[in-house]
Coordinates of C-alpha atoms in Angstrom, one line a residue:
M1 CA 0.0 0.0 0.0
L2 CA 1.4 3.4 -1.0
A3 CA 0.5 6.3 1.2
R4 CA 1.2 9.1 -1.3
H5 CA 3.4 10.2 -4.2
M6 CA 5.9 12.9 -3.2
A7 CA 9.0 14.2 -5.0
G8 CA 8.9 11.4 -7.4
Q9 CA 8.9 8.7 -4.7
D10 CA 6.2 6.3 -3.7
I11 CA 6.1 6.3 0.1
P12 CA 4.7 3.1 1.8
L13 CA 2.0 3.7 4.3
W14 CA 3.9 1.6 6.9
R15 CA 6.7 4.2 6.9
Q16 CA 4.2 7.0 7.5
L17 CA 2.7 5.0 10.4
Q18 CA 6.1 4.5 12.0
A19 CA 6.8 8.2 11.8
A20 CA 3.3 9.1 13.2
A21 CA 3.8 6.6 16.0
S22 CA 7.1 8.2 16.9
V23 CA 5.3 11.6 17.4
L24 CA 2.7 9.9 19.7
A25 CA 5.5 8.2 21.7
A26 CA 7.2 11.6 22.1
V27 CA 4.0 13.3 23.3
R28 CA 3.5 10.5 25.8
A29 CA 7.0 11.1 27.1
G30 CA 6.2 14.8 27.7
E31 CA 7.6 16.3 24.5
S32 CA 5.6 18.7 22.3
A33 CA 4.7 17.3 18.9
T34 CA 6.4 20.2 17.1
P35 CA 10.0 19.1 17.7
A36 CA 9.0 15.4 17.2
I37 CA 7.6 16.2 13.8
A38 CA 10.6 18.3 12.9
R39 CA 12.8 15.2 13.4
I40 CA 10.9 13.3 10.7
P41 CA 12.6 13.1 7.3
G42 CA 11.3 15.8 5.0
E43 CA 9.7 13.4 2.4
L44 CA 7.7 11.7 5.2
R45 CA 6.8 14.8 7.2
P46 CA 3.6 16.1 5.7
G47 CA 1.8 12.7 5.6
A48 CA 3.2 11.7 9.0
Q49 CA 2.0 14.9 10.6
A50 CA -1.5 14.5 9.2
L51 CA -1.7 10.9 10.5
A52 CA -0.2 11.9 13.9
F53 CA -2.6 14.8 14.4
H54 CA -5.5 12.5 13.5
A55 CA -4.3 10.0 16.0
L56 CA -3.9 12.6 18.7
R57 CA -7.4 13.8 18.2
Q58 CA -8.7 10.2 18.7
L59 CA -6.2 9.0 21.3
G60 CA -8.8 8.7 24.1
R61 CA -10.8 6.2 22.1
A62 CA -7.7 4.4 21.0
E63 CA -6.4 3.9 24.6
A64 CA -9.8 2.7 25.7
L65 CA -9.8 0.1 22.9
R66 CA -6.3 -1.0 23.7
K67 CA -7.3 -1.6 27.3
L68 CA -10.0 -4.0 26.1
L69 CA -7.6 -5.8 23.7
A70 CA -4.7 -6.2 26.1
N71 CA -4.6 -6.8 29.8
R72 CA -1.2 -5.1 30.0
P73 CA 0.1 -2.4 27.7
P74 CA 3.2 -3.3 25.7
P75 CA 6.4 -1.2 25.9
P76 CA 6.1 2.4 24.9
Q77 CA 7.2 2.1 21.2
P78 CA 5.0 -0.8 20.2
D79 CA 2.1 0.6 22.3
A80 CA 2.4 3.9 20.4
L81 CA 2.2 2.1 17.0
L82 CA -0.8 0.0 18.2
C83 CA -2.7 3.1 19.5
T84 CA -1.9 5.0 16.4
A85 CA -3.4 2.3 14.3
L86 CA -6.5 2.1 16.5
A87 CA -7.0 5.8 16.6
L88 CA -6.9 6.0 12.8
A89 CA -9.1 2.9 12.1
W90 CA -11.8 2.9 14.8
D91 CA -14.2 5.3 13.0
E92 CA -14.5 3.9 9.5
A93 CA -16.5 6.9 8.3
H94 CA -13.6 9.3 9.0
A95 CA -10.6 6.9 8.7
P96 CA -7.9 8.2 6.3
Y97 CA -7.6 4.7 4.9
A98 CA -9.7 1.5 5.0
P99 CA -9.4 -0.1 8.5
F100 CA -8.1 -3.4 6.9
T101 CA -5.4 -1.4 5.1
L102 CA -4.4 0.4 8.3
V103 CA -4.1 -2.8 10.2
D104 CA -2.1 -4.5 7.5
Q105 CA 0.3 -1.6 7.2
A106 CA 0.6 -1.2 11.0
V107 CA 1.7 -4.9 11.3
E108 CA 4.2 -4.3 8.5
A109 CA 5.5 -1.3 10.3
A110 CA 6.0 -3.4 13.5
K111 CA 8.0 -6.0 11.6
R112 CA 10.2 -3.4 9.9
D113 CA 11.6 -1.7 13.1
A114 CA 13.9 -3.3 15.7
G115 CA 12.0 -1.5 18.5
T116 CA 8.7 -3.0 17.6
R117 CA 9.6 -6.3 15.9
P118 CA 9.5 -8.4 19.2
Q119 CA 5.9 -7.2 19.6
A120 CA 4.8 -7.6 16.0
N121 CA 2.8 -10.8 16.6
F122 CA 1.1 -9.1 19.7
I123 CA 0.2 -6.1 17.6
N124 CA -1.1 -8.3 14.8
A125 CA -3.3 -10.3 17.2
C126 CA -4.7 -7.2 18.8
L127 CA -5.5 -5.5 15.5
R128 CA -7.0 -8.6 13.9
R129 CA -9.3 -9.0 16.9
F130 CA -10.2 -5.4 16.6
L131 CA -11.2 -5.9 13.0
R132 CA -13.4 -8.9 14.0
E133 CA -15.1 -7.3 17.0
R134 CA -14.9 -3.6 16.0
E135 CA -18.5 -2.8 16.5
A136 CA -18.8 -4.3 19.9
L137 CA -15.5 -2.9 21.1
V138 CA -16.3 0.6 20.0
A139 CA -19.7 0.4 21.7
A140 CA -18.1 -0.8 24.9
T141 CA -15.6 2.1 25.0
G142 CA -18.3 4.7 24.2
R143 CA -19.3 4.9 27.9
E144 CA -15.9 6.2 28.9
P145 CA -15.7 10.1 28.9
A146 CA -12.1 10.1 27.7
A147 CA -13.0 7.8 24.8
Q148 CA -16.2 9.7 24.0
W149 CA -14.7 13.2 24.0
N150 CA -11.0 12.4 23.3
H151 CA -9.8 14.7 26.0
P152 CA -8.5 13.8 29.5
R153 CA -11.4 13.4 32.0
W154 CA -10.2 16.3 34.2
W155 CA -10.3 18.6 31.1
T156 CA -13.9 17.6 30.3
E157 CA -15.0 18.1 33.9
R158 CA -13.3 21.5 34.0
L159 CA -15.1 22.6 30.9
K160 CA -18.4 21.4 32.4
A161 CA -17.9 23.6 35.4
D162 CA -16.6 26.6 33.5
H163 CA -19.0 26.5 30.6
P164 CA -22.1 24.4 31.6
A165 CA -24.1 25.3 28.5
Q166 CA -21.4 25.1 25.9
W167 CA -18.9 22.4 27.1
Q168 CA -20.0 19.8 24.5
A169 CA -19.8 22.3 21.6
I170 CA -16.3 23.3 22.8
L171 CA -15.1 19.7 22.8
Q172 CA -16.6 19.0 19.5
A173 CA -15.0 22.0 17.9
S174 CA -11.6 21.2 19.6
N175 CA -11.6 17.8 17.9
Q176 CA -11.9 19.4 14.4
A177 CA -8.9 20.3 12.3
A178 CA -8.5 24.1 12.2
P179 CA -8.5 26.0 8.9
M180 CA -5.7 28.2 7.6
T181 CA -6.6 31.8 8.3
L182 CA -4.7 34.7 6.9
R183 CA -4.4 38.4 8.0
V184 CA -4.3 40.9 5.3
N185 CA -1.6 43.7 5.7
L186 CA -3.7 46.8 5.2
R187 CA -0.6 48.9 4.8
K188 CA 0.1 47.2 1.5
T189 CA -3.3 46.0 0.1
S190 CA -7.0 45.5 0.8
R191 CA -8.8 42.4 1.8
E192 CA -10.9 42.6 -1.4
A193 CA -7.8 42.9 -3.6
M194 CA -6.1 40.0 -1.8
Q195 CA -9.2 37.8 -2.0
A196 CA -9.3 38.4 -5.8
T197 CA -5.6 37.6 -6.1
L198 CA -6.1 34.3 -4.2
A199 CA -9.1 33.5 -6.4
A200 CA -7.0 34.1 -9.5
A201 CA -4.5 31.6 -8.2
G202 CA -7.2 29.0 -7.6
M203 CA -7.4 29.5 -3.8
E204 CA -10.9 30.0 -2.5
A205 CA -11.0 32.2 0.6
A206 CA -13.8 33.6 2.7
P207 CA -13.7 36.8 4.8
V208 CA -13.6 36.5 8.6
G209 CA -13.4 39.3 11.2
A210 CA -12.1 42.7 10.0
Q211 CA -9.0 41.7 8.1
G212 CA -9.0 37.9 7.9
L213 CA -9.4 35.4 5.0
V214 CA -10.1 31.7 5.7
L215 CA -8.7 29.4 3.0
A216 CA -11.0 26.7 1.8
Q217 CA -7.8 24.5 1.7
A218 CA -4.6 25.0 3.6
R219 CA -1.5 25.6 1.5
P220 CA 2.2 25.9 2.2
V221 CA 2.8 29.6 3.0
H222 CA 5.3 30.1 0.3
D223 CA 2.8 29.0 -2.3
I224 CA 0.4 31.7 -1.3
P225 CA 0.5 34.8 -3.5
G226 CA 1.7 37.8 -1.6
F227 CA 3.1 36.0 1.4
A228 CA 6.7 36.5 0.6
D229 CA 6.0 40.2 -0.2
G230 CA 4.4 40.8 3.2
L231 CA 0.9 41.2 2.0
L232 CA -0.4 38.4 4.3
S233 CA 0.4 36.7 7.5
V234 CA -1.0 33.5 9.0
Q235 CA -3.1 34.3 12.1
D236 CA -6.3 32.9 13.5
A237 CA -9.4 35.1 13.5
A238 CA -9.6 35.3 17.3
A239 CA -5.9 36.2 17.6
Q240 CA -6.6 39.1 15.1
L241 CA -8.7 40.9 17.8
A242 CA -5.7 41.7 20.0
A243 CA -4.3 44.6 18.1
P244 CA -7.5 46.5 17.4
L245 CA -8.6 46.1 21.0
L246 CA -5.3 47.4 22.2
L247 CA -5.4 50.4 19.9
Q248 CA -9.0 51.3 20.5
D249 CA -9.2 54.8 21.9
V250 CA -5.4 54.9 22.4
L251 CA -4.8 56.7 19.1
Q252 CA -7.6 59.2 19.6
D253 CA -6.2 60.0 23.1
L254 CA -2.8 60.7 21.6
A255 CA -3.8 63.0 18.8
E256 CA -0.8 65.3 19.6
T257 CA 1.6 62.3 19.9
P258 CA 1.2 60.4 16.7
R259 CA 3.6 57.6 17.8
P260 CA 2.2 55.9 20.9
R261 CA 4.7 54.0 23.1
I262 CA 3.6 50.4 23.2
L263 CA 4.9 47.2 24.9
D264 CA 4.1 43.7 23.5
A265 CA 5.2 41.8 26.6
C266 CA 5.2 38.2 25.4
A267 CA 5.6 38.9 21.7
A268 CA 7.0 35.8 20.0
P269 CA 6.6 34.7 17.3
G270 CA 5.5 38.3 16.5
G271 CA 2.1 38.0 14.9
K272 CA 0.4 40.4 17.2
T273 CA 3.4 42.7 17.2
A274 CA 3.2 43.0 13.4
H275 CA -0.6 43.5 13.5
I276 CA -0.2 46.5 15.8
L277 CA 2.4 48.0 13.5
E278 CA 0.3 47.4 10.4
L279 CA -2.5 49.5 12.1
C280 CA -0.4 52.4 13.4
D281 CA 2.9 54.0 13.6
A282 CA 4.3 53.3 17.0
D283 CA 7.4 53.1 19.1
L284 CA 7.0 49.5 20.0
L285 CA 9.1 47.2 22.3
A286 CA 8.6 43.5 21.5
L287 CA 9.7 41.5 24.5
D288 CA 10.3 37.8 24.9
M289 CA 12.2 35.6 27.3
D290 CA 13.8 33.4 24.7
P291 CA 16.5 35.1 22.4
A292 CA 15.9 32.5 19.7
R293 CA 12.2 33.4 19.7
C294 CA 13.2 37.0 19.5
T295 CA 14.9 36.2 16.2
R296 CA 11.6 34.9 14.9
I297 CA 9.9 38.2 15.8
A298 CA 12.6 40.1 13.9
D299 CA 12.3 37.8 10.9
N300 CA 8.5 38.2 10.7
L301 CA 8.8 42.0 11.0
A302 CA 11.4 42.1 8.3
R303 CA 9.2 40.1 5.9
L304 CA 6.4 42.6 6.4
G305 CA 8.6 45.7 6.2
L306 CA 8.0 46.7 9.8
Q307 CA 10.3 47.9 12.6
A308 CA 10.2 47.5 16.3
Q309 CA 12.7 47.3 19.2
V310 CA 13.0 43.5 19.8
R311 CA 14.5 42.5 23.1
A312 CA 15.0 39.4 25.2
G313 CA 13.7 40.0 28.8
D314 CA 11.5 38.7 31.5
A315 CA 8.1 40.4 31.7
E316 CA 7.9 39.6 35.4
R317 CA 11.1 41.5 36.1
P318 CA 10.9 44.9 34.3
A319 CA 14.0 46.3 36.2
G320 CA 16.1 44.3 33.8
W321 CA 14.9 46.0 30.6
W322 CA 12.5 48.9 31.3
D323 CA 13.9 52.5 30.8
G324 CA 11.5 54.0 33.3
V325 CA 9.3 55.8 30.6
P326 CA 5.6 54.7 30.9
F327 CA 3.9 53.0 28.1
D328 CA 0.7 54.3 26.5
A329 CA -0.5 50.7 25.8
I330 CA 0.6 47.2 26.9
L331 CA -0.3 43.9 25.4
L332 CA 0.1 40.9 27.7
D333 CA -0.5 37.7 25.8
A334 CA 0.3 35.6 28.8
P335 CA 1.6 32.1 28.9
C336 CA -1.3 29.7 29.4
T337 CA -2.5 26.1 29.0
A338 CA -3.3 26.8 25.3
S339 CA -6.6 25.0 25.9
G340 CA -8.2 27.2 23.2
I341 CA -6.0 26.1 20.4
V342 CA -6.1 22.3 20.6
R343 CA -7.6 22.3 17.1
R344 CA -4.2 23.3 15.8
H345 CA -2.1 21.6 18.5
P346 CA -3.9 18.4 19.4
D347 CA -1.0 17.2 21.6
V348 CA -1.7 20.0 24.1
R349 CA -4.6 18.2 25.7
W350 CA -2.4 15.1 26.5
L351 CA 0.6 17.2 27.6
R352 CA -1.2 19.3 30.2
R353 CA -2.0 18.4 33.7
E354 CA -4.8 19.9 35.8
S355 CA -2.2 21.3 38.2
D356 CA -0.8 23.4 35.4
I357 CA -3.8 25.7 35.5
A358 CA -3.1 27.0 39.0
Q359 CA 0.7 27.3 38.3
L360 CA 0.0 29.3 35.1
A361 CA -2.7 31.4 36.7
A362 CA -0.1 32.4 39.4
Q363 CA 2.4 33.4 36.7
Q364 CA -0.3 35.4 34.8
Q365 CA -1.1 37.3 38.1
R366 CA 2.6 38.0 38.6
M367 CA 2.9 39.4 35.1
L368 CA -0.1 41.6 35.5
Q369 CA 1.3 42.9 38.8
A370 CA 4.7 43.6 37.3
L371 CA 3.6 45.3 34.1
W372 CA 0.7 47.4 35.5
P373 CA 3.0 50.1 37.0
L374 CA 4.7 50.5 33.6
L375 CA 1.4 51.9 32.1
R376 CA 0.8 55.6 32.2
P377 CA -2.4 57.0 33.8
G378 CA -5.1 56.8 31.3
G379 CA -3.3 54.1 29.3
R380 CA -4.7 50.7 28.2
L381 CA -3.5 47.2 29.0
V382 CA -5.0 44.3 27.1
Y383 CA -4.7 40.9 28.8
C384 CA -5.3 37.9 26.7
T385 CA -4.7 34.1 26.7
C386 CA -5.5 31.4 24.2
S387 CA -7.3 29.5 27.0
V388 CA -10.9 28.5 27.6
F389 CA -10.5 27.9 31.3
R390 CA -11.9 30.7 33.4
A391 CA -9.1 30.5 35.9
E392 CA -6.8 31.9 33.2
G393 CA -9.3 34.5 31.9
E394 CA -12.4 35.9 33.7
A395 CA -11.2 34.9 37.2
R396 CA -7.7 36.2 36.7
V397 CA -9.0 39.7 35.6
A398 CA -11.6 39.8 38.3
A399 CA -9.0 39.1 41.0
F400 CA -6.7 41.8 39.5
V401 CA -9.4 44.5 39.3
A402 CA -10.5 43.7 42.9
H403 CA -7.0 44.6 44.2
H404 CA -6.4 47.6 41.9
K405 CA -9.0 50.2 42.3
E406 CA -7.5 52.3 39.5
A407 CA -7.9 49.4 37.1
V408 CA -11.2 49.9 35.1
L409 CA -12.4 47.0 33.0
L410 CA -13.5 48.3 29.6
P411 CA -16.0 46.6 27.3
S412 CA -14.1 43.5 26.2
P413 CA -14.8 40.2 24.3
G414 CA -14.2 38.0 27.3
H415 CA -14.1 34.3 26.6
L416 CA -14.3 33.4 22.9
L417 CA -14.9 29.7 22.6
P418 CA -13.3 27.6 19.9
Q419 CA -15.7 27.4 16.9
S420 CA -15.6 25.5 13.7
A421 CA -17.8 26.3 10.8
G422 CA -20.0 23.4 11.7
N423 CA -20.9 24.4 15.2
A424 CA -21.2 28.2 15.0
E425 CA -24.9 28.0 15.9
G426 CA -24.1 26.4 19.3
L427 CA -21.8 29.3 20.3
R428 CA -23.9 32.3 19.5
D429 CA -21.8 34.8 21.5
N430 CA -18.8 34.2 19.4
L431 CA -17.4 36.0 16.4
P432 CA -19.0 35.1 13.1
G433 CA -17.0 32.5 11.4
D434 CA -14.3 30.0 12.3
H435 CA -11.8 30.7 15.1
D436 CA -9.8 29.4 18.1
G437 CA -10.6 29.9 21.8
F438 CA -9.3 33.0 23.4
F439 CA -9.9 35.4 26.3
Y440 CA -9.6 39.2 26.1
A441 CA -9.9 41.9 28.7
A442 CA -9.1 45.6 28.2
L443 CA -8.1 47.5 31.3
Q444 CA -7.6 51.3 31.6
K445 CA -5.6 52.9 34.4
H446 CA -8.0 55.5 35.7
P447 CA -6.1 58.8 36.2
A448 CA -8.2 59.9 39.2
R449 CA -7.7 56.6 41.2
Q450 CA -3.9 56.3 41.3
P451 CA -2.4 54.6 44.3
A452 CA 0.6 56.1 46.2
P453 CA 3.9 55.6 44.4
D454 CA 5.6 52.2 45.1
P455 CA 9.1 52.8 46.2
A456 CA 10.1 49.4 44.8
Q457 CA 9.3 50.6 41.3
P458 CA 11.8 52.6 39.2
D459 CA 11.0 56.3 38.9
A460 CA 9.1 57.2 35.7

């Protein structure tokens, strides 16, 4: 069985399955799927990533099936191959290949690798039994929440508590593959012109939000007309709300100062930084902890023809990088569980632990505490996370405002829930169209409610 024809080579499906299983094994060992996929040889990578993402979206069901097929799990490497095959084959209507083909090629993959060869007969026996009893086995696993929703049980319970009316729609959307969404650079072109250019190249695209275009079919970025010239960037529709929300009212307030002073506090890889600069001329500091990620920010800005000061620094410790001059606006896209973007990163649900939420919420609070004194009176701070958990969104902002009387919560989107084109009706408060899960809150520092100066902070 040949998986696909690429670069003049016919690639057997068993090789793709081996590579996909290696990604699953890495995720189970606590590694992000991104570096695991990067290690796959280039000719295998696109097909293997597609299979691995499919398997990660169906891993809860696969693990439940494996428990019925084997009293004890095999070693990690053969277990990853077995669960990859089960995840891909259990739902025949949505399987990428016929279940019999997947089973046959998974057994072949087991025989071809020294790490799985001793378990090849075991894998063969489990998968052949699965084919014989598939209907009964699937029915038996359907009663388990992790198998039904393909998320850890704690995740599902948390969503039930946080979003009692929408938790099922959130989980359903999170199990769908996300589309490729583009942001049009309005400094260089219009959305209408860009849509026409894409159509002329045979790429159907639909408008979303104020500047977005959703491609009917994802393409490599360098195949997209205008990308290399800085006319477009890849950015989800929900993420495209950050820059306009940050700049709302700020530019009007600074009519005599046409270049507002802005901080993007957790800027990498630079999508929101670039969007801000596409919308206004500003003196912008793009900050990130990781120097390598700062290089990515600079590269993205260079492609778009934009300029900012890019600096490596810790947002929790401004004394190491702040010059003492207050900012007119601050964007804090804080580290979070990434629970709102599991459509794009299906490994996240299996990497996170419930205890991560409290740890990240504490870090988010420290960042808010550290950055708030850097904002001028009357200035605006936008706090956002790509999380659907209230502890990282609504609860975090409520706690901050309760302890900072000068902090005024402005009209804000709040929690935007992940939404695919197929479940938009179930999430009526969302943006129109397809987007990831996010949280947004805009805070203004009220000039008349300023606290006494903090001697621990540098003089402004």
